[in-house]
Coordinates of C-alpha atoms in Angstrom, one line a residue:
M290 CA 21.5 40.4 53.8
P291 CA 21.0 41.7 50.3
G292 CA 22.2 39.2 47.7
G293 CA 23.4 36.8 50.5
T294 CA 22.2 33.6 52.0
G295 CA 22.7 34.3 55.8
T296 CA 20.3 35.0 58.7
V297 CA 19.3 38.5 59.7
H298 CA 18.5 39.0 63.4
L299 CA 15.4 41.1 64.1
M300 CA 14.8 41.1 67.9
T301 CA 15.1 38.8 71.0
I302 CA 12.5 39.0 73.7
S303 CA 12.2 37.3 77.1
V304 CA 9.1 35.4 78.2
A305 CA 8.6 35.0 81.9
T306 CA 4.9 35.7 82.7
E307 CA 1.5 35.1 81.3
Q308 CA 1.4 38.6 80.1
D309 CA 4.6 38.0 78.1
T310 CA 2.9 35.2 76.2
F311 CA 0.2 37.7 75.2
A312 CA 2.9 40.0 73.9
L313 CA 4.6 37.1 72.1
R314 CA 1.4 36.3 70.3
R315 CA 0.9 39.9 69.2
C316 CA 4.6 40.1 68.1
G317 CA 4.3 37.0 65.9
R318 CA 1.1 38.3 64.3
A319 CA 2.5 41.7 63.7
V320 CA 5.8 40.7 62.2
A321 CA 4.1 38.2 60.0
G322 CA 1.9 40.9 58.6
V323 CA 4.9 43.1 57.8
F324 CA 6.3 40.4 55.5
G325 CA 3.0 39.9 53.7
I326 CA 2.0 36.5 55.2
E327 CA -1.6 35.7 54.6
N328 CA -4.1 36.3 57.5
Q329 CA -4.8 32.7 58.2
D330 CA -1.0 31.9 58.3
Q331 CA -0.5 34.9 60.7
V332 CA -3.1 33.5 63.1
R333 CA -1.5 30.0 62.9
L334 CA 1.9 31.4 63.7
A335 CA 0.7 33.6 66.5
T336 CA -1.3 30.7 68.0
A337 CA 1.7 28.4 67.8
L338 CA 4.0 30.9 69.5
S339 CA 1.4 31.6 72.3
E340 CA 0.9 27.9 72.9
L341 CA 4.6 27.1 73.1
G342 CA 5.2 30.2 75.3
R343 CA 2.5 29.1 77.9
D344 CA 3.9 25.5 77.9
L345 CA 7.4 26.7 78.6
L346 CA 6.6 29.3 81.4
T347 CA 7.9 26.7 83.9
A348 CA 11.4 27.0 82.6
T349 CA 14.0 29.1 84.4
A350 CA 14.8 31.3 81.5
L351 CA 12.9 31.5 78.1
T352 CA 14.0 33.7 75.2
V353 CA 12.5 34.1 71.8
E354 CA 14.5 35.3 68.8
F355 CA 12.9 36.6 65.6
A356 CA 15.1 36.4 62.5
V357 CA 14.8 36.2 58.7
T358 CA 16.8 33.5 56.8
G359 CA 18.1 34.4 53.4
G360 CA 18.6 32.5 50.2
V361 CA 16.2 31.5 47.4
A362 CA 13.6 30.2 49.9
A363 CA 13.5 33.0 52.5
A364 CA 11.6 32.3 55.8
L365 CA 10.6 34.0 59.0
Q366 CA 12.4 32.1 61.8
V367 CA 11.4 32.1 65.5
T368 CA 13.8 30.3 67.8
M369 CA 12.6 29.6 71.4
C370 CA 15.3 28.6 73.9
W371 CA 14.9 27.7 77.6
Q372 CA 16.9 26.6 80.6
G373 CA 15.7 24.3 83.3
G374 CA 12.2 23.0 83.6
P375 CA 10.7 19.9 81.9
G376 CA 10.5 21.5 78.4
P377 CA 7.5 21.4 76.1
T378 CA 4.9 18.7 76.5
P379 CA 4.1 16.2 73.7
E380 CA 0.5 17.5 73.5
A381 CA 1.8 21.1 72.8
L382 CA 4.3 19.9 70.3
G383 CA 1.7 17.9 68.4
A384 CA -0.8 20.8 68.4
V385 CA 1.9 23.3 67.1
A386 CA 3.2 20.8 64.5
R387 CA -0.2 20.8 62.9
L388 CA -0.1 24.6 62.6
V389 CA 3.4 25.5 61.5
Q390 CA 6.8 24.0 60.4
L391 CA 8.5 23.0 63.6
R392 CA 11.9 21.4 64.3
R393 CA 13.7 20.8 67.6
A394 CA 17.3 21.2 68.6
E395 CA 19.1 20.8 72.0
G396 CA 17.2 23.2 74.4
C397 CA 15.5 25.0 71.5
L398 CA 12.5 24.9 69.2
V399 CA 12.6 26.5 65.8
V400 CA 9.4 27.6 64.1
E401 CA 9.6 28.6 60.4
Q402 CA 7.1 30.4 58.2
P403 CA 8.0 30.6 54.5
L404 CA 8.1 34.1 52.9
L405 CA 7.4 35.2 49.4
G406 CA 10.3 36.8 47.6
S407 CA 14.1 36.6 48.0
G408 CA 16.5 38.3 50.4
E409 CA 16.8 41.4 48.2
S410 CA 13.1 42.0 48.0
L411 CA 12.7 41.6 51.8
A412 CA 15.7 43.8 52.8
G413 CA 13.6 46.9 52.9
L414 CA 11.2 45.4 55.5
M415 CA 13.7 44.6 58.1
D416 CA 13.6 48.0 59.9
E417 CA 9.8 48.0 59.8
A418 CA 9.7 44.5 61.3
R419 CA 12.0 45.7 64.2
A420 CA 9.8 48.7 64.9
V421 CA 6.7 46.5 65.0
L422 CA 8.3 44.1 67.4
G423 CA 9.4 46.9 69.6
A424 CA 6.0 48.4 69.7
H425 CA 4.3 45.3 71.0
G426 CA 6.5 44.8 73.9
G427 CA 3.7 44.8 76.4
S428 CA 0.1 43.5 76.4
S429 CA -2.7 42.7 78.9
A430 CA -4.9 39.6 79.1
A431 CA -7.9 41.7 78.1
E432 CA -6.2 43.1 75.0
D433 CA -5.0 39.6 74.1
A434 CA -8.5 38.2 74.6
R435 CA -9.9 41.0 72.4
A436 CA -7.3 40.2 69.8
Q437 CA -8.1 36.5 69.8
T438 CA -11.8 37.4 69.6
R439 CA -11.1 39.6 66.5
D440 CA -9.0 36.8 65.0
L441 CA -11.7 34.3 65.7
I442 CA -14.4 36.5 64.2
A443 CA -12.2 37.1 61.1
A444 CA -11.5 33.3 60.9
L445 CA -15.2 32.6 61.2
G446 CA -15.9 35.2 58.5
E447 CA -13.3 33.6 56.2
S448 CA -14.7 30.2 57.0
R449 CA -18.2 31.3 56.1
A450 CA -17.0 32.8 52.9
Q451 CA -15.1 29.7 52.1
R452 CA -18.1 27.6 52.8
E453 CA -20.3 29.7 50.6
E454 CA -17.6 29.5 47.9
L455 CA -17.4 25.8 48.3
Q456 CA -21.2 25.5 48.1
R457 CA -21.2 27.6 44.9
L458 CA -18.4 25.4 43.5
N459 CA -20.4 22.3 44.4
E460 CA -23.4 23.6 42.6
E461 CA -21.3 24.5 39.5
L462 CA -19.7 21.0 39.7
G463 CA -23.2 19.5 39.9
E464 CA -24.3 21.5 36.8
T465 CA -21.1 20.4 35.1
N466 CA -21.6 16.8 36.0
R467 CA -25.1 16.9 34.6
G468 CA -23.8 18.4 31.4
V469 CA -21.1 15.8 31.2
V470 CA -23.6 13.0 31.8
A471 CA -25.9 14.5 29.1
L472 CA -23.0 14.9 26.7
Y473 CA -21.8 11.4 27.4
S474 CA -25.3 10.1 26.8
E475 CA -25.5 12.0 23.5
L476 CA -22.0 10.9 22.4
S477 CA -22.9 7.3 23.3
Q478 CA -26.1 7.5 21.2
E479 CA -24.1 9.0 18.3
L480 CA -21.4 6.3 18.7
E481 CA -24.0 3.6 18.6
E482 CA -25.6 5.1 15.5
T483 CA -22.1 5.4 13.9
N484 CA -21.4 1.8 14.8
R485 CA -24.6 0.7 13.3
G486 CA -23.8 2.8 10.2
V487 CA -20.3 1.2 10.0
V488 CA -21.8 -2.3 10.3
A489 CA -24.3 -1.5 7.6
L490 CA -21.6 0.0 5.4
Y491 CA -19.4 -3.0 6.0
G492 CA -22.2 -5.3 5.0
E493 CA -22.8 -3.1 1.9
L494 CA -19.1 -3.3 1.0
E495 CA -19.2 -7.0 1.5
E496 CA -22.1 -7.2 -0.9
K497 CA -20.5 -4.9 -3.4
S498 CA -17.3 -7.0 -3.2
R499 CA -19.3 -10.1 -3.8
Q500 CA -21.0 -8.5 -6.8
L501 CA -17.7 -7.4 -8.2
R502 CA -16.3 -10.9 -7.8
V503 CA -19.4 -12.3 -9.6
A504 CA -19.1 -9.6 -12.3
S505 CA -15.4 -10.4 -12.8
E506 CA -16.1 -14.1 -13.0
A507 CA -18.9 -13.4 -15.4
K508 CA -16.6 -11.3 -17.5
T509 CA -14.0 -14.1 -17.5
R510 CA -16.6 -16.7 -18.5
F511 CA -17.9 -14.3 -21.2
W512 CA -14.4 -14.0 -22.8
A513 CA -13.8 -17.8 -22.4
N514 CA -17.1 -18.5 -24.1
V515 CA -16.9 -16.0 -27.0
S516 CA -13.1 -16.3 -27.7
H517 CA -13.5 -19.4 -29.8
E518 CA -16.4 -17.9 -31.9
L519 CA -14.6 -14.6 -32.2
R520 CA -11.1 -15.5 -32.9
T521 CA -11.6 -18.5 -35.2
P522 CA -13.2 -16.4 -38.0
V523 CA -10.7 -13.6 -37.5
N524 CA -7.8 -16.1 -37.8
S525 CA -9.3 -17.4 -41.0
V526 CA -9.7 -14.0 -42.4
V527 CA -6.1 -13.1 -41.7
G528 CA -4.8 -16.4 -42.9
L529 CA -6.8 -16.5 -46.1
A530 CA -5.9 -12.9 -46.9
G531 CA -2.2 -13.8 -46.5
L532 CA -2.6 -16.8 -48.8
L533 CA -4.3 -14.6 -51.4
L534 CA -1.5 -12.1 -51.3
A535 CA 1.2 -14.8 -51.4
S536 CA -0.3 -17.0 -54.1
G537 CA -2.4 -14.6 -56.2
A538 CA 0.3 -12.3 -57.4
G539 CA -0.5 -13.0 -61.1
R540 CA -4.2 -13.1 -60.8
L541 CA -4.8 -9.9 -58.8
D542 CA -4.6 -6.4 -60.1
E543 CA -3.2 -3.6 -58.1
D544 CA -6.6 -2.5 -56.6
Q545 CA -7.4 -6.0 -55.6
R546 CA -4.1 -6.5 -53.9
E547 CA -4.6 -3.2 -52.1
Q548 CA -8.0 -4.2 -50.9
I549 CA -6.9 -7.6 -49.8
G550 CA -4.0 -6.0 -48.0
L551 CA -6.4 -3.7 -46.2
I552 CA -8.5 -6.8 -45.2
S553 CA -5.4 -8.5 -43.9
A554 CA -4.2 -5.5 -42.0
S555 CA -7.7 -4.8 -40.5
G556 CA -8.0 -8.5 -39.5
S557 CA -4.6 -8.5 -37.9
T558 CA -5.5 -5.3 -36.0
L559 CA -8.8 -6.8 -34.8
L560 CA -7.1 -10.1 -33.8
T561 CA -4.4 -8.2 -31.9
L562 CA -7.0 -6.1 -30.1
V563 CA -8.9 -9.3 -29.1
D564 CA -5.8 -11.0 -28.0
E565 CA -4.8 -8.0 -25.9
L566 CA -8.2 -7.8 -24.2
L567 CA -8.1 -11.5 -23.5
D568 CA -4.6 -11.3 -22.1
V569 CA -5.5 -8.3 -20.0
A570 CA -8.4 -10.2 -18.5
K571 CA -6.2 -13.3 -17.9
A572 CA -3.5 -11.2 -16.3
E573 CA -6.0 -9.5 -14.0
S574 CA -7.1 -12.9 -12.8
G575 CA -3.6 -14.3 -12.5
R576 CA -4.0 -16.8 -15.3
L577 CA -1.5 -15.4 -17.9
E578 CA 1.9 -16.9 -17.7
P579 CA 4.8 -17.1 -20.2
V580 CA 5.4 -20.0 -22.6
W581 CA 9.1 -20.4 -22.2
A582 CA 10.8 -21.4 -25.5
R583 CA 13.7 -20.7 -27.8
V584 CA 13.5 -17.1 -29.2
D585 CA 15.4 -16.1 -32.3
L586 CA 15.5 -12.3 -31.8
R587 CA 16.8 -11.6 -35.3
A588 CA 13.8 -13.4 -36.9
L589 CA 11.4 -11.6 -34.5
L590 CA 12.8 -8.2 -35.3
A591 CA 12.8 -8.9 -39.0
E592 CA 9.1 -9.8 -38.8
L593 CA 8.4 -6.5 -37.0
R594 CA 10.4 -4.6 -39.5
G595 CA 8.3 -6.0 -42.3
T596 CA 4.9 -5.6 -40.6
L597 CA 5.5 -2.1 -39.1
G598 CA 7.5 -0.6 -41.9
V599 CA 4.4 0.2 -43.9
R600 CA 3.0 2.2 -41.0
A601 CA 5.7 4.7 -41.0
G602 CA 4.3 7.9 -42.4
E603 CA 5.9 10.3 -44.8
G604 CA 8.9 12.0 -43.2
V605 CA 9.3 9.3 -40.5
T606 CA 12.1 6.7 -40.6
L607 CA 11.7 3.4 -38.8
A608 CA 15.0 1.9 -37.8
I609 CA 15.0 -1.5 -36.1
A610 CA 18.4 -2.9 -35.1
D611 CA 19.7 -6.2 -36.5
P612 CA 21.1 -8.0 -33.4
T613 CA 23.8 -10.1 -35.0
T614 CA 25.6 -10.5 -31.6
V615 CA 22.6 -11.6 -29.6
P616 CA 22.3 -15.4 -29.5
A617 CA 19.0 -17.3 -29.3
F618 CA 17.7 -17.3 -25.7
V619 CA 14.7 -18.5 -23.7
S620 CA 11.7 -16.3 -23.4
D621 CA 8.1 -16.1 -24.6
E622 CA 8.2 -15.1 -28.2
V623 CA 4.6 -14.1 -28.4
M624 CA 4.8 -11.8 -25.4
L625 CA 8.0 -10.2 -26.5
T626 CA 6.6 -9.6 -30.0
R627 CA 3.5 -8.0 -28.5
I628 CA 5.6 -5.8 -26.2
L629 CA 7.7 -4.5 -29.0
R630 CA 4.8 -4.2 -31.5
N631 CA 2.9 -2.1 -29.0
L632 CA 5.8 0.2 -28.2
L633 CA 6.7 0.7 -31.9
S634 CA 3.1 1.2 -33.0
N635 CA 2.6 3.7 -30.3
A636 CA 5.8 5.6 -31.3
L637 CA 4.8 5.6 -35.0
K638 CA 1.3 6.8 -34.2
F639 CA 2.6 10.0 -32.4
T640 CA 5.6 10.8 -34.6
E641 CA 4.9 13.0 -37.6
R642 CA 8.5 13.9 -38.4
G643 CA 11.8 12.4 -37.6
S644 CA 12.5 8.8 -36.6
V645 CA 11.5 5.8 -34.5
T646 CA 14.3 3.5 -33.5
L647 CA 14.7 0.2 -31.7
D648 CA 18.1 -0.6 -30.3
V649 CA 19.2 -3.9 -28.8
A650 CA 22.0 -4.6 -26.4
L651 CA 23.2 -7.3 -24.0
R652 CA 24.5 -6.0 -20.7
E653 CA 25.8 -7.4 -17.5
A654 CA 23.4 -7.2 -14.5
P655 CA 23.8 -8.2 -10.9
E656 CA 22.1 -11.5 -11.5
G657 CA 23.5 -12.2 -14.9
E658 CA 23.0 -10.9 -18.4
E659 CA 20.0 -8.8 -19.4
L660 CA 18.6 -7.9 -22.7
V661 CA 18.0 -4.1 -23.1
L662 CA 15.5 -3.1 -25.8
T663 CA 15.2 0.7 -26.3
V664 CA 12.4 2.3 -28.4
A665 CA 12.9 6.0 -29.0
D666 CA 11.0 8.5 -31.1
T667 CA 11.0 12.2 -32.0
G668 CA 7.2 12.5 -31.5
V669 CA 5.0 14.8 -29.5
G670 CA 6.2 13.5 -26.1
I671 CA 4.2 13.2 -22.8
P672 CA 4.0 15.8 -20.1
Q673 CA 5.7 14.9 -16.8
E674 CA 2.5 14.9 -14.7
Q675 CA 0.9 12.3 -17.1
Q676 CA 3.8 9.9 -17.5
E677 CA 2.5 7.5 -14.8
R678 CA -1.2 7.8 -15.9
V679 CA -0.3 6.5 -19.3
F680 CA 0.2 3.1 -17.7
E681 CA -3.4 3.1 -16.5
E682 CA -5.6 0.9 -18.7
F683 CA -7.8 2.8 -21.2
Y684 CA -6.2 6.2 -20.3
Q685 CA -5.1 8.4 -23.2
V686 CA -3.3 11.7 -23.0
R687 CA -5.7 14.4 -24.1
G688 CA -4.7 17.0 -26.8
A689 CA -4.8 18.0 -30.4
H690 CA -2.3 15.2 -31.3
Q691 CA -5.0 12.6 -30.5
R692 CA -7.1 13.6 -33.5
G693 CA -7.3 11.0 -36.1
R694 CA -5.2 8.6 -34.0
S695 CA -7.5 5.8 -32.7
G696 CA -6.6 3.6 -29.8
T697 CA -7.8 1.9 -26.7
G698 CA -5.3 3.1 -24.2
L699 CA -4.1 -0.5 -23.6
G700 CA -0.8 -0.4 -25.4
L701 CA 1.6 0.9 -22.6
P702 CA -0.1 -0.8 -19.7
Y703 CA -0.3 -4.1 -21.6
A704 CA 3.4 -3.8 -22.6
R705 CA 4.4 -3.2 -19.0
R706 CA 2.3 -6.0 -17.7
L707 CA 3.8 -8.5 -20.2
T708 CA 7.3 -7.2 -19.4
E709 CA 6.8 -7.9 -15.7
L710 CA 5.4 -11.4 -16.4
L711 CA 8.7 -12.0 -18.2
G712 CA 10.6 -10.9 -15.1
G713 CA 11.7 -7.6 -16.5
T714 CA 11.0 -3.9 -16.1
L715 CA 9.7 -1.2 -18.5
T716 CA 10.5 2.5 -17.9
L717 CA 9.5 5.6 -19.7
T718 CA 11.1 9.1 -20.1
S719 CA 9.6 11.8 -22.1
G720 CA 8.9 15.5 -22.5
P721 CA 6.5 17.7 -24.6
G722 CA 8.1 18.2 -28.0
E723 CA 11.2 16.1 -27.0
G724 CA 9.9 12.6 -28.0
T725 CA 9.6 9.5 -25.8
R726 CA 12.1 6.9 -24.8
V727 CA 11.0 3.5 -23.5
V728 CA 13.5 1.0 -22.1
V729 CA 12.6 -2.7 -21.6
R730 CA 15.0 -4.8 -19.5
L731 CA 14.6 -8.5 -19.6
P732 CA 16.7 -11.2 -17.9
V733 CA 18.3 -13.8 -20.2
P734 CA 17.9 -17.0 -18.2
G735 CA 20.5 -19.7 -18.6
P736 CA 21.8 -21.1 -21.9
P737 CA 19.6 -21.2 -25.0
V738 CA 17.5 -24.3 -25.6
E739 CA 18.5 -26.6 -28.4
D740 CA 16.9 -26.3 -31.7
P741 CA 14.0 -28.9 -32.1
P742 CA 14.1 -31.3 -35.0
A743 CA 13.5 -29.6 -38.3
R744 CA 10.8 -31.7 -40.1
V745 CA 8.6 -34.8 -39.7
A746 CA 7.5 -37.2 -42.4
V747 CA 3.8 -37.3 -41.9
L748 CA 1.5 -34.9 -39.9
V749 CA -2.3 -35.4 -39.4
S750 CA -4.2 -32.1 -38.9
V751 CA -7.7 -32.6 -37.4
D752 CA -9.9 -29.4 -37.6
D753 CA -13.5 -28.9 -38.7
D754 CA -12.8 -25.3 -39.8
E755 CA -11.8 -25.4 -43.4
A756 CA -10.7 -21.8 -43.5
Y757 CA -8.3 -22.3 -40.6
R758 CA -6.9 -25.5 -42.1
A759 CA -6.1 -23.5 -45.2
S760 CA -4.6 -20.6 -43.3
V761 CA -2.3 -22.9 -41.2
R762 CA -1.3 -25.1 -44.1
P763 CA 1.9 -23.1 -45.0
L764 CA 3.0 -23.2 -41.4
L765 CA 2.6 -27.0 -41.2
G766 CA 4.4 -27.3 -44.5
E767 CA 7.5 -26.0 -42.7
L768 CA 7.3 -29.0 -40.3
A769 CA 6.1 -32.0 -42.3
E770 CA 6.9 -33.6 -45.6
R771 CA 3.2 -34.6 -46.0
I772 CA 0.1 -33.2 -44.3
V773 CA -3.1 -35.3 -44.0
E774 CA -6.1 -33.1 -43.2
V775 CA -9.2 -34.5 -41.4
S776 CA -12.4 -32.4 -41.1
E777 CA -14.3 -34.6 -38.7
G778 CA -13.3 -35.8 -35.2
G779 CA -15.0 -39.1 -35.8
R780 CA -12.5 -40.0 -38.5
A781 CA -9.4 -38.9 -36.6
V782 CA -8.5 -42.2 -34.9
E783 CA -9.1 -44.2 -38.1
T784 CA -6.9 -41.8 -40.1
V785 CA -4.1 -42.0 -37.4
R786 CA -4.3 -45.8 -37.4
R787 CA -4.0 -45.9 -41.2
E788 CA -1.4 -43.2 -41.7
R789 CA 0.8 -43.9 -38.6
P790 CA 1.9 -40.2 -38.6
D791 CA 4.9 -38.8 -36.7
A792 CA 2.6 -36.2 -35.1
V793 CA -1.1 -35.1 -34.7
L794 CA -2.4 -31.5 -34.6
L795 CA -5.9 -31.7 -32.9
D796 CA -8.5 -29.0 -32.7
L797 CA -10.2 -29.1 -29.3
H798 CA -13.7 -27.8 -30.3
M799 CA -15.4 -29.8 -33.0
P800 CA -19.2 -30.6 -33.4
D801 CA -19.3 -34.4 -33.8
L802 CA -16.5 -35.7 -31.7
D803 CA -14.5 -33.1 -29.9
G804 CA -10.8 -33.0 -29.1
Y805 CA -11.2 -34.4 -25.6
Q806 CA -12.8 -37.6 -26.9
V807 CA -10.4 -38.0 -29.7
L808 CA -7.5 -37.6 -27.3
A809 CA -9.0 -40.1 -24.9
Q810 CA -9.4 -42.7 -27.7
L811 CA -5.8 -42.2 -28.9
A812 CA -4.5 -42.5 -25.3
A813 CA -6.5 -45.8 -24.8
D814 CA -5.2 -47.4 -28.0
A815 CA -2.0 -49.3 -27.2
E816 CA -0.8 -48.9 -30.9
L817 CA -1.5 -45.2 -31.1
C818 CA -0.8 -43.8 -27.6
A819 CA 2.8 -43.1 -28.4
V820 CA 2.0 -40.7 -31.3
P821 CA 2.7 -37.1 -30.2
V822 CA -0.5 -35.1 -30.1
V823 CA -0.6 -31.3 -29.8
V824 CA -4.0 -29.7 -29.0
I825 CA -4.9 -26.3 -30.5
T826 CA -7.8 -24.1 -29.5
S827 CA -9.2 -20.6 -30.1
A828 CA -10.8 -20.5 -26.6
S829 CA -9.1 -19.2 -23.5
T830 CA -7.2 -22.0 -21.7
A831 CA -8.7 -20.8 -18.4
G832 CA -11.9 -22.7 -19.1
L833 CA -10.4 -26.0 -20.4
E834 CA -10.9 -29.3 -18.7
H835 CA -7.2 -29.8 -18.0
D836 CA -7.5 -33.2 -16.4
R837 CA -8.7 -34.6 -19.7
L838 CA -5.7 -33.1 -21.6
V839 CA -2.9 -34.9 -19.8
H840 CA -2.1 -37.1 -22.8
A841 CA -1.4 -34.0 -25.0
R842 CA 2.2 -33.0 -25.4
A843 CA 1.0 -29.3 -25.3
V844 CA -2.0 -27.1 -25.6
L845 CA -1.4 -24.1 -27.9
E846 CA -3.6 -21.2 -28.9
K847 CA -4.4 -20.9 -32.6
A848 CA -3.9 -17.1 -32.6
T849 CA -0.2 -17.4 -31.5
L850 CA 0.7 -20.6 -33.2
R851 CA 4.4 -20.7 -34.4
S852 CA 6.3 -23.4 -36.2
H853 CA 9.0 -23.7 -33.6
Q854 CA 6.4 -24.1 -30.8
L855 CA 4.9 -27.0 -32.7
A856 CA 8.2 -28.6 -33.4
A857 CA 9.3 -28.3 -29.7
A858 CA 5.9 -29.7 -28.6
F859 CA 6.1 -32.7 -31.0
A860 CA 9.7 -33.4 -29.7
A861 CA 8.7 -33.2 -26.0
P862 CA 8.8 -36.4 -24.1
A863 CA 5.6 -38.4 -23.6
R864 CA 3.8 -38.0 -20.3
G865 CA 1.8 -41.2 -20.0
N866 CA -1.5 -42.6 -21.3
H867 CA -3.7 -41.9 -18.3
P868 CA -4.5 -38.6 -16.6
G869 CA -3.5 -40.0 -13.2
D870 CA 0.0 -41.0 -14.3
H871 CA 1.5 -37.5 -14.4
P872 CA 0.5 -34.4 -12.6
G873 CA 0.6 -32.0 -15.5
G874 CA 2.3 -30.6 -18.5
P875 CA 2.7 -27.6 -20.7
V876 CA -0.3 -25.6 -22.0
A877 CA -0.7 -22.6 -24.3
D878 CA 0.0 -20.0 -21.7
G879 CA 2.9 -21.8 -20.1
R880 CA 1.1 -23.4 -17.2
S881 CA 0.8 -27.1 -16.6
V882 CA -2.4 -29.1 -17.3
R883 CA -3.8 -29.8 -13.9

């Protein structure tokens, strides 16, 4: 049978007497032992063969064949065939079926006992099995009884050992169960404590979040409250210094001009810093929005060229493009100016030798044209690992190059935030010693707006701050043939009725009669309600009472006031005389008065 799948015959014996059944029992037990079958399975096989043999003694002829079936699942096969007689009883078949694998064929019963190993490993046991079967050819009742007694004693011993093992396992299982229960109890307590800790932590986080919201609101209120008091004098300093430099050329010596220039530059720097801090706060709270208006890029860049040219140190060239091919377009001029001023100032600050350039180009984009502004320098550069951190507010790259270069760390994050508000992107590439290149891409929405009317005949300016009136006078001179200034809100309506101006510029915060009240009186007067009124303020527009400003054509910030903004606001269509007639209109930061 080696390597095959057939059946190997071992021996066939005849069973005719009670003594033969004893021999059959011993043969089954012996041959099973040869093939390494466990003791209990040997007893089961021997008992099954003995029981079937006794039940079939009434047959005319009973033969029993021992064989081994080959293949992957080898088995000891015992086939019992008979002739005549009633055959096995159901009781015997039921008892045997509980002990061994039994299948029935015509005139035969086949008992199978699985063997360990394959045909090749069992081949050497065949001769031994035949010898064992031949040696147990005869047996007496006494010998069989003694063998059964020995089997019973062995079975009882095994049963006792199994019972003791089972008892030991039960005890171990009990110990294990007690340990599991104790561990479960401990884990449950720890989980409850953890849950209580999580609930407490959640409550603490809620309280911290509430405190942060309160602090943020307090910060916003603080900026709203101090902005007027802080920005108004700074505006006056900058404006008056500019007037002195423009009109005092013959009366100022060189030292005086230099000193006034320093005052103007310092005031402008302070005003820019205050504006940036206010805008950062407004952007964080979601209240900073663009003021969409016509932008003349050539004029904007010419202004930057003049204001930043003096900052270029010795050995540094500032080159700002003259975009002759870029037409006027719609954007927020103040935001765009601050973006470019921050980028150029930053580049000049960290460039000791070489150049700082600003290039401008119009390019086709998937959604239309885009304006590409590229600021490049030959400065110290930024390491790769810090190029994202420079866009964190108040972060500054550490190093020797920082010495003597003051700053807040707001320039780049502020420029990126403003760029995103304008619908564009700002990207940076740099390397130590290789300079820095910043690219701003802005969409150019639709056709440019039409130019507003150039000048009006009469303009009434109502503001209690004499210094500011003086500083803004040249700007208003670009818009009006004649300017009538009023220093008290209580005289504003009377002056408007007398002068019948083409437009009114109204300060919102005045001591005697504020801009809200003046605006309400003008709106209620049937003869004066059609006069265009533009409200100006040094305070943040976030804290304004917008429902009381519906009659104003626009609300503009003093710090960013431009002539074209005023002209466009004066030319804007009226929105009604009562706050309820219209839902809103433009304000300083581009939102509607609501």
